[in-house]
């Protein structure tokens, strides 16, 4: 002791009471020593003069690399199969590109419309919807949008499907007028000669991009390109990407300038033919939308302006303008309302407008029983609220299960920790036995046990405790779920409790008793507080497993004993509303994280022990 | 102090037996009486029953047979928390989830003492073990020696008359252990408490105790003050267990004038004090302490028998020299000589004569 001591002179023949203090003081001094040196002399240097930190880092680098190499396979596996899907799923809960991608012009036209005014949108919106919907219907993407909007406003799905069928016939009179005027209007070559030229590449590119977005033909990106390059070397090249498909057609800049709508519609047609049909514009006459667009363009031009146009087929265009003056312009508004009178109400327009932005809180609002209204988010009607109740029920039942597990598991763990090794091992096997049986078998067994004609009811009736016509309902409700899941999750409570209790020597209880505490006080004040970390670990484990449990509540839960996870599964696999499923999942994740955080604040996560 | 009247004794074991499995006795017919204020150590090898005795006294084990009395009252049926006995455990058993002050408050709280009195007692107890500033720390933040002090303070804070200590210094390093031995005995005498101390470390037993009970095979082999125990062991177990001893086997040749002449197996004769032998012809184990062996023949009594010895090894240990000899055909005969200026340093291979005072050589049971 005195050997270590540097604090004051000591003739330490015999130890003195102060020595213990000097010892601690000395140890502290020694711990501080090097730091003091650092302050005075600058950074510590290794024997060869390099800074000590640097040479230490170099010495440890190989070790670190090896550690990294050891975890790399698992890390990659987890990233690819766990982190990435979860991130994608979470992203889906706010992602809402579909409206903007399917109805780009309509979204733009509705941007300036005042949805609160109660007035219908302007004519330009109807016209925009016509051209958007026509292309979407040709590409058969309009039903998908209808389905998406149907989550927010019931009826949108059938509205889009019905109008998608009719949209070909809008402006039929004007189309026929043109076709009757001159047979050449029905010939692909005529259209090509009229629109071909140079300088209209921008219009074609815009159409191509719009179609790619509409059809979800995502770009490959640098990584995909590199992969395709590798495949090309081995003689199995990737298909030509949508960005690079040859349209077999170039647009005249002059034509595009004079007839912007027609050029846009024809460009879309050309892109559709090339990408979707793998043909070119030369193979077929244009679709109706192109004729309707030309009708709109010709009406927008004065005869003088048209006379100044000197592109190909200018004569035919002038003749068409004159002929079309005899028929009325296409009335899009009337055509839509005629297809479905809902278009004459504000509702569908408002829905499109509300969900036009690329990201939405809609799924999340939905997941908490709210919806978007003109006045901002509001609670749904009483009878439409389901998720709040489901979340409450999930939390309540998970807590019940956790609590039951503590009640049942604590004594067992105590027994395990205090029995002689041999007996404890035997008991431990019994505790672990459930792990060796299939989850499905165990859950089904509970069904057999608990059903109304099941073992438990039969025994109760036989004992005369329950009348034969008053058999207890113990399955397909919350009770059944709690019983079955408590049984299934019990080992997850017992194991951490056991490993914590094992480390508590019996001398603590003895010490407490020798100090005068009754056995109950000794347990309450001394033993129990030391097992709290075990209870904490077990509770976290059981609670988090319970809150996301799926199979057992699905089988024994009936309608009142199901969890939020069952609803998520329903949206993933049956209703296909992935956005909502993702939002529900995200909320579940956040709830668990918040609980975890609260637990850390109250109990302290450092206190959680799974062993040792 | 050697009073064995169980009527007046503070702590008394009367014909106590203990068996765990119903087949073998761990404690066999234990009789022990302790006056108030005594520091008694139970010393023995592991498995000798000393800890079992302590646990029976504390109330954690029940005696299979016999009676344990505390202050004249039988306590066999009193649960441990009502016995009011302070106890210090081998691993201290400080409650890890409580601070030092809370640990000390625990026995006072369960006795429902008012807060002010509690704080006063805690402060006094902490000062007593020089740990006054550590009340707010957790046991894990203390060193082994500091934990030991707190365990001691906790066992004393509710002012028990009897304190039990179960190898309390076993986990400390040598220097700290020696220091704590000193402190514990001081405190015990200062407070006038009765202490039953269990250890397997004979040095600890000798330096700390008023009396030592040497346990073996479930019985007390000898119960005596340390000096008596060391110098006049009553049987060969005690002689060999306490301190270092040289033993030689032989047969008693004759007994006269309170001294015996023992013929060793190789025919040499030595003088001894008969302890467990009474007549010639008996086999005996002769025991001599290494420091009582004399290598300087001039200091021996007139006519004393001497033995031839050959030096095998000489070990310099600072304060003493330790020399291993071959004596009477045995290679493990040790002698210790003080490192004095005129002391001879023996060399391996040297042939010498050794002898001793007959009083230092005890003829025990074989």
mmCIF file of N, CA, C and O in Angstrom, chain A residues 291-359:
data_model
loop_
_atom_site.group_PDB
_atom_site.id
_atom_site.type_symbol
_atom_site.label_atom_id
_atom_site.label_comp_id
_atom_site.label_asym_id
_atom_site.label_seq_id
_atom_site.Cartn_x
_atom_site.Cartn_y
_atom_site.Cartn_z
ATOM 1 N N UNK A 291 -57.068 13.327 -83.540
ATOM 2 C CA UNK A 291 -58.040 14.081 -84.350
ATOM 3 C C UNK A 291 -58.680 15.172 -83.522
ATOM 4 O O UNK A 291 -58.817 16.312 -83.963
ATOM 5 N N UNK A 292 -59.052 14.840 -82.275
ATOM 6 C CA UNK A 292 -59.687 15.835 -81.408
ATOM 7 C C UNK A 292 -58.730 16.984 -81.150
ATOM 8 O O UNK A 292 -59.120 18.155 -81.167
ATOM 9 N N UNK A 293 -57.454 16.652 -80.955
ATOM 10 C CA UNK A 293 -56.460 17.705 -80.713
ATOM 11 C C UNK A 293 -56.331 18.598 -81.940
ATOM 12 O O UNK A 293 -56.246 19.828 -81.824
ATOM 13 N N UNK A 294 -56.328 17.959 -83.121
ATOM 14 C CA UNK A 294 -56.211 18.752 -84.345
ATOM 15 C C UNK A 294 -57.416 19.676 -84.497
ATOM 16 O O UNK A 294 -57.272 20.849 -84.853
ATOM 17 N N UNK A 295 -58.602 19.144 -84.167
ATOM 18 C CA UNK A 295 -59.818 19.956 -84.199
ATOM 19 C C UNK A 295 -59.652 21.181 -83.319
ATOM 20 O O UNK A 295 -59.946 22.304 -83.704
ATOM 21 N N UNK A 296 -59.107 20.974 -82.087
ATOM 22 C CA UNK A 296 -58.921 22.099 -81.156
ATOM 23 C C UNK A 296 -57.897 23.087 -81.716
ATOM 24 O O UNK A 296 -58.094 24.301 -81.618
ATOM 25 N N UNK A 297 -56.836 22.569 -82.300
ATOM 26 C CA UNK A 297 -55.790 23.456 -82.840
ATOM 27 C C UNK A 297 -56.310 24.292 -83.999
ATOM 28 O O UNK A 297 -56.056 25.503 -84.092
ATOM 29 N N UNK A 298 -57.078 23.629 -84.920
ATOM 30 C CA UNK A 298 -57.572 24.338 -86.101
ATOM 31 C C UNK A 298 -58.524 25.448 -85.700
ATOM 32 O O UNK A 298 -58.547 26.528 -86.285
ATOM 33 N N UNK A 299 -59.339 25.171 -84.677
ATOM 34 C CA UNK A 299 -60.265 26.201 -84.214
ATOM 35 C C UNK A 299 -59.512 27.341 -83.546
ATOM 36 O O UNK A 299 -59.956 28.487 -83.584
ATOM 37 N N UNK A 300 -58.378 27.028 -82.919
ATOM 38 C CA UNK A 300 -57.630 28.088 -82.221
ATOM 39 C C UNK A 300 -56.907 29.015 -83.197
ATOM 40 O O UNK A 300 -56.564 30.137 -82.858
ATOM 41 N N UNK A 301 -56.677 28.505 -84.428
ATOM 42 C CA UNK A 301 -55.965 29.330 -85.419
ATOM 43 C C UNK A 301 -56.961 30.112 -86.265
ATOM 44 O O UNK A 301 -58.020 29.588 -86.621
ATOM 45 N N UNK A 302 -56.602 31.357 -86.558
ATOM 46 C CA UNK A 302 -57.434 32.104 -87.508
ATOM 47 C C UNK A 302 -57.064 31.650 -88.919
ATOM 48 O O UNK A 302 -55.964 31.130 -89.126
ATOM 49 N N UNK A 303 -57.978 31.774 -89.901
ATOM 50 C CA UNK A 303 -57.665 31.373 -91.300
ATOM 51 C C UNK A 303 -56.391 32.043 -91.791
ATOM 52 O O UNK A 303 -55.604 31.437 -92.511
ATOM 53 N N UNK A 304 -56.149 33.281 -91.348
ATOM 54 C CA UNK A 304 -54.969 34.002 -91.816
ATOM 55 C C UNK A 304 -53.694 33.327 -91.306
ATOM 56 O O UNK A 304 -52.713 33.168 -92.017
ATOM 57 N N UNK A 305 -53.762 32.994 -90.041
ATOM 58 C CA UNK A 305 -52.587 32.342 -89.455
ATOM 59 C C UNK A 305 -52.304 31.022 -90.162
ATOM 60 O O UNK A 305 -51.151 30.671 -90.418
ATOM 61 N N UNK A 306 -53.388 30.278 -90.449
ATOM 62 C CA UNK A 306 -53.219 28.997 -91.110
ATOM 63 C C UNK A 306 -52.677 29.187 -92.530
ATOM 64 O O UNK A 306 -51.862 28.395 -93.018
ATOM 65 N N UNK A 307 -53.150 30.270 -93.156
ATOM 66 C CA UNK A 307 -52.694 30.549 -94.523
ATOM 67 C C UNK A 307 -51.194 30.769 -94.554
ATOM 68 O O UNK A 307 -50.520 30.462 -95.545
ATOM 69 N N UNK A 308 -50.668 31.320 -93.432
ATOM 70 C CA UNK A 308 -49.232 31.582 -93.379
ATOM 71 C C UNK A 308 -48.424 30.311 -93.196
ATOM 72 O O UNK A 308 -47.207 30.317 -93.336
ATOM 73 N N UNK A 309 -49.101 29.212 -92.793
ATOM 74 C CA UNK A 309 -48.390 27.949 -92.547
ATOM 75 C C UNK A 309 -48.018 27.319 -93.874
ATOM 76 O O UNK A 309 -48.864 27.123 -94.740
ATOM 77 N N UNK A 310 -46.768 26.962 -94.046
ATOM 78 C CA UNK A 310 -46.364 26.408 -95.341
ATOM 79 C C UNK A 310 -45.735 25.035 -95.202
ATOM 80 O O UNK A 310 -44.935 24.612 -96.014
ATOM 81 N N UNK A 311 -46.101 24.324 -94.154
ATOM 82 C CA UNK A 311 -45.572 22.974 -93.962
ATOM 83 C C UNK A 311 -46.245 22.026 -94.944
ATOM 84 O O UNK A 311 -47.102 22.409 -95.737
ATOM 85 N N UNK A 312 -45.891 20.728 -94.859
ATOM 86 C CA UNK A 312 -46.499 19.728 -95.731
ATOM 87 C C UNK A 312 -47.990 19.610 -95.451
ATOM 88 O O UNK A 312 -48.430 19.810 -94.315
ATOM 89 N N UNK A 313 -48.725 19.275 -96.492
ATOM 90 C CA UNK A 313 -50.172 19.052 -96.423
ATOM 91 C C UNK A 313 -50.903 20.272 -95.903
ATOM 92 O O UNK A 313 -51.968 20.167 -95.297
ATOM 93 N N UNK A 314 -50.389 21.483 -96.118
ATOM 94 C CA UNK A 314 -51.033 22.696 -95.624
ATOM 95 C C UNK A 314 -52.419 22.848 -96.255
ATOM 96 O O UNK A 314 -53.367 23.305 -95.589
ATOM 97 N N UNK A 315 -52.554 22.421 -97.510
ATOM 98 C CA UNK A 315 -53.842 22.517 -98.191
ATOM 99 C C UNK A 315 -54.905 21.718 -97.466
ATOM 100 O O UNK A 315 -56.005 22.219 -97.196
ATOM 101 N N UNK A 316 -54.589 20.483 -97.190
ATOM 102 C CA UNK A 316 -55.551 19.595 -96.523
ATOM 103 C C UNK A 316 -55.966 20.184 -95.186
ATOM 104 O O UNK A 316 -57.134 20.127 -94.798
ATOM 105 N N UNK A 317 -55.023 20.795 -94.457
ATOM 106 C CA UNK A 317 -55.325 21.386 -93.161
ATOM 107 C C UNK A 317 -56.290 22.545 -93.323
ATOM 108 O O UNK A 317 -57.220 22.714 -92.530
ATOM 109 N N UNK A 318 -56.041 23.360 -94.361
ATOM 110 C CA UNK A 318 -56.921 24.503 -94.577
ATOM 111 C C UNK A 318 -58.335 24.011 -94.905
ATOM 112 O O UNK A 318 -59.328 24.552 -94.417
ATOM 113 N N UNK A 319 -58.423 22.933 -95.721
ATOM 114 C CA UNK A 319 -59.729 22.369 -96.062
ATOM 115 C C UNK A 319 -60.423 21.866 -94.810
ATOM 116 O O UNK A 319 -61.632 22.081 -94.621
ATOM 117 N N UNK A 320 -59.653 21.227 -93.947
ATOM 118 C CA UNK A 320 -60.228 20.672 -92.716
ATOM 119 C C UNK A 320 -60.763 21.800 -91.846
ATOM 120 O O UNK A 320 -61.851 21.694 -91.268
ATOM 121 N N UNK A 321 -59.995 22.897 -91.753
ATOM 122 C CA UNK A 321 -60.451 24.006 -90.916
ATOM 123 C C UNK A 321 -61.798 24.536 -91.398
ATOM 124 O O UNK A 321 -62.694 24.789 -90.588
ATOM 125 N N UNK A 322 -61.905 24.641 -92.715
ATOM 126 C CA UNK A 322 -63.139 25.160 -93.290
ATOM 127 C C UNK A 322 -64.289 24.200 -93.000
ATOM 128 O O UNK A 322 -65.391 24.629 -92.595
ATOM 129 N N UNK A 323 -64.045 22.894 -93.152
ATOM 130 C CA UNK A 323 -65.116 21.913 -92.959
ATOM 131 C C UNK A 323 -65.562 21.854 -91.502
ATOM 132 O O UNK A 323 -66.765 21.758 -91.210
ATOM 133 N N UNK A 324 -64.572 21.959 -90.595
ATOM 134 C CA UNK A 324 -64.910 21.815 -89.177
ATOM 135 C C UNK A 324 -65.717 22.998 -88.662
ATOM 136 O O UNK A 324 -66.351 22.896 -87.604
ATOM 137 N N UNK A 325 -65.677 24.083 -89.364
ATOM 138 C CA UNK A 325 -66.446 25.248 -88.935
ATOM 139 C C UNK A 325 -67.937 24.918 -88.920
ATOM 140 O O UNK A 325 -68.709 25.564 -88.206
ATOM 141 N N UNK A 326 -68.326 23.849 -89.668
ATOM 142 C CA UNK A 326 -69.740 23.501 -89.737
ATOM 143 C C UNK A 326 -70.212 22.704 -88.522
ATOM 144 O O UNK A 326 -71.416 22.605 -88.291
ATOM 145 N N UNK A 327 -69.277 22.063 -87.840
ATOM 146 C CA UNK A 327 -69.717 21.300 -86.657
ATOM 147 C C UNK A 327 -69.293 22.054 -85.386
ATOM 148 O O UNK A 327 -68.286 22.763 -85.410
ATOM 149 N N UNK A 328 -70.031 21.874 -84.303
ATOM 150 C CA UNK A 328 -69.655 22.583 -83.071
ATOM 151 C C UNK A 328 -68.379 21.992 -82.481
ATOM 152 O O UNK A 328 -68.050 20.834 -82.758
ATOM 153 N N UNK A 329 -67.641 22.790 -81.713
ATOM 154 C CA UNK A 329 -66.437 22.254 -81.068
ATOM 155 C C UNK A 329 -66.807 21.146 -80.068
ATOM 156 O O UNK A 329 -67.945 21.101 -79.592
ATOM 157 N N UNK A 330 -65.838 20.298 -79.782
ATOM 158 C CA UNK A 330 -66.087 19.207 -78.816
ATOM 159 C C UNK A 330 -66.343 19.822 -77.442
ATOM 160 O O UNK A 330 -65.554 20.641 -76.969
ATOM 161 N N UNK A 331 -67.484 19.380 -76.830
ATOM 162 C CA UNK A 331 -67.776 19.884 -75.478
ATOM 163 C C UNK A 331 -67.364 18.814 -74.479
ATOM 164 O O UNK A 331 -68.098 17.871 -74.193
ATOM 165 N N UNK A 332 -66.134 18.943 -73.940
ATOM 166 C CA UNK A 332 -65.600 17.896 -73.047
ATOM 167 C C UNK A 332 -66.453 17.755 -71.791
ATOM 168 O O UNK A 332 -66.709 16.666 -71.308
ATOM 169 N N UNK A 333 -66.851 18.913 -71.259
ATOM 170 C CA UNK A 333 -67.624 18.897 -70.023
ATOM 171 C C UNK A 333 -68.878 18.036 -70.204
ATOM 172 O O UNK A 333 -69.140 17.124 -69.397
ATOM 173 N N UNK A 334 -69.592 18.316 -71.302
ATOM 174 C CA UNK A 334 -70.832 17.593 -71.548
ATOM 175 C C UNK A 334 -70.549 16.099 -71.764
ATOM 176 O O UNK A 334 -71.272 15.233 -71.265
ATOM 177 N N UNK A 335 -69.432 15.833 -72.483
ATOM 178 C CA UNK A 335 -69.115 14.447 -72.776
ATOM 179 C C UNK A 335 -68.831 13.683 -71.491
ATOM 180 O O UNK A 335 -69.290 12.556 -71.297
ATOM 181 N N UNK A 336 -68.058 14.291 -70.566
ATOM 182 C CA UNK A 336 -67.759 13.621 -69.298
ATOM 183 C C UNK A 336 -69.019 13.390 -68.491
ATOM 184 O O UNK A 336 -69.234 12.308 -67.951
ATOM 185 N N UNK A 337 -69.844 14.431 -68.402
ATOM 186 C CA UNK A 337 -71.066 14.303 -67.604
ATOM 187 C C UNK A 337 -71.981 13.251 -68.225
ATOM 188 O O UNK A 337 -72.636 12.483 -67.514
ATOM 189 N N UNK A 338 -71.973 13.198 -69.562
ATOM 190 C CA UNK A 338 -72.801 12.203 -70.221
ATOM 191 C C UNK A 338 -72.283 10.794 -69.905
ATOM 192 O O UNK A 338 -73.067 9.859 -69.712
ATOM 193 N N UNK A 339 -70.971 10.648 -69.810
ATOM 194 C CA UNK A 339 -70.404 9.343 -69.490
ATOM 195 C C UNK A 339 -70.739 8.952 -68.059
ATOM 196 O O UNK A 339 -71.085 7.817 -67.769
ATOM 197 N N UNK A 340 -70.590 9.897 -67.149
ATOM 198 C CA UNK A 340 -70.941 9.624 -65.746
ATOM 199 C C UNK A 340 -71.276 10.953 -65.105
ATOM 200 O O UNK A 340 -70.449 11.861 -65.089
ATOM 201 N N UNK A 341 -72.480 11.036 -64.546
ATOM 202 C CA UNK A 341 -72.912 12.344 -64.054
ATOM 203 C C UNK A 341 -72.088 12.795 -62.842
ATOM 204 O O UNK A 341 -72.106 13.967 -62.497
ATOM 205 N N UNK A 342 -71.330 11.877 -62.238
ATOM 206 C CA UNK A 342 -70.479 12.282 -61.117
ATOM 207 C C UNK A 342 -69.463 13.337 -61.521
ATOM 208 O O UNK A 342 -69.005 14.122 -60.686
ATOM 209 N N UNK A 343 -69.071 13.324 -62.804
ATOM 210 C CA UNK A 343 -68.099 14.329 -63.247
ATOM 211 C C UNK A 343 -68.686 15.730 -63.152
ATOM 212 O O UNK A 343 -67.941 16.699 -63.148
ATOM 213 N N UNK A 344 -70.001 15.800 -63.085
ATOM 214 C CA UNK A 344 -70.644 17.106 -62.946
ATOM 215 C C UNK A 344 -70.705 17.556 -61.491
ATOM 216 O O UNK A 344 -71.238 18.616 -61.197
ATOM 217 N N UNK A 345 -70.170 16.738 -60.577
ATOM 218 C CA UNK A 345 -70.122 17.174 -59.171
ATOM 219 C C UNK A 345 -68.677 17.512 -58.810
ATOM 220 O O UNK A 345 -67.731 17.152 -59.525
ATOM 221 N N UNK A 346 -68.527 18.165 -57.691
ATOM 222 C CA UNK A 346 -67.191 18.631 -57.283
ATOM 223 C C UNK A 346 -66.341 17.484 -56.743
ATOM 224 O O UNK A 346 -65.118 17.497 -56.854
ATOM 225 N N UNK A 347 -67.019 16.460 -56.148
ATOM 226 C CA UNK A 347 -66.313 15.430 -55.372
ATOM 227 C C UNK A 347 -65.111 14.780 -56.079
ATOM 228 O O UNK A 347 -63.998 14.830 -55.566
ATOM 229 N N UNK A 348 -65.334 14.170 -57.279
ATOM 230 C CA UNK A 348 -64.175 13.484 -57.899
ATOM 231 C C UNK A 348 -63.040 14.445 -58.200
ATOM 232 O O UNK A 348 -61.870 14.102 -58.034
ATOM 233 N N UNK A 349 -63.374 15.661 -58.592
ATOM 234 C CA UNK A 349 -62.347 16.665 -58.898
ATOM 235 C C UNK A 349 -61.565 17.032 -57.654
ATOM 236 O O UNK A 349 -60.352 17.188 -57.699
ATOM 237 N N UNK A 350 -62.317 17.135 -56.567
ATOM 238 C CA UNK A 350 -61.666 17.505 -55.316
ATOM 239 C C UNK A 350 -60.684 16.386 -54.899
ATOM 240 O O UNK A 350 -59.581 16.644 -54.418
ATOM 241 N N UNK A 351 -61.143 15.147 -55.088
ATOM 242 C CA UNK A 351 -60.271 14.021 -54.715
ATOM 243 C C UNK A 351 -58.988 14.034 -55.538
ATOM 244 O O UNK A 351 -57.880 13.875 -55.009
ATOM 245 N N UNK A 352 -59.159 14.256 -56.860
ATOM 246 C CA UNK A 352 -57.967 14.286 -57.727
ATOM 247 C C UNK A 352 -57.043 15.416 -57.286
ATOM 248 O O UNK A 352 -55.828 15.239 -57.123
ATOM 249 N N UNK A 353 -57.630 16.573 -57.023
ATOM 250 C CA UNK A 353 -56.859 17.731 -56.619
ATOM 251 C C UNK A 353 -56.113 17.462 -55.300
ATOM 252 O O UNK A 353 -54.924 17.763 -55.152
ATOM 253 N N UNK A 354 -56.840 16.851 -54.330
ATOM 254 C CA UNK A 354 -56.254 16.616 -53.010
ATOM 255 C C UNK A 354 -55.076 15.645 -53.091
ATOM 256 O O UNK A 354 -54.088 15.791 -52.379
ATOM 257 N N UNK A 355 -55.216 14.655 -53.983
ATOM 258 C CA UNK A 355 -54.171 13.623 -54.023
ATOM 259 C C UNK A 355 -53.203 13.806 -55.188
ATOM 260 O O UNK A 355 -52.499 12.879 -55.537
ATOM 261 N N UNK A 356 -53.191 15.017 -55.747
ATOM 262 C CA UNK A 356 -52.271 15.272 -56.849
ATOM 263 C C UNK A 356 -50.811 15.364 -56.416
ATOM 264 O O UNK A 356 -49.934 14.937 -57.166
ATOM 265 N N UNK A 357 -50.511 15.873 -55.218
ATOM 266 C CA UNK A 357 -49.089 15.998 -54.852
ATOM 267 C C UNK A 357 -48.403 14.625 -54.798
ATOM 268 O O UNK A 357 -49.055 13.624 -54.523
ATOM 269 N N UNK A 358 -47.104 14.600 -55.051
ATOM 270 C CA UNK A 358 -46.404 13.313 -55.133
ATOM 271 C C UNK A 358 -46.293 12.603 -53.783
ATOM 272 O O UNK A 358 -46.073 11.405 -53.733
ATOM 273 N N UNK A 359 -46.364 13.358 -52.679
ATOM 274 C CA UNK A 359 -46.327 12.719 -51.372
ATOM 275 C C UNK A 359 -47.588 13.100 -50.621
ATOM 276 O O UNK A 359 -48.077 14.217 -50.756
#
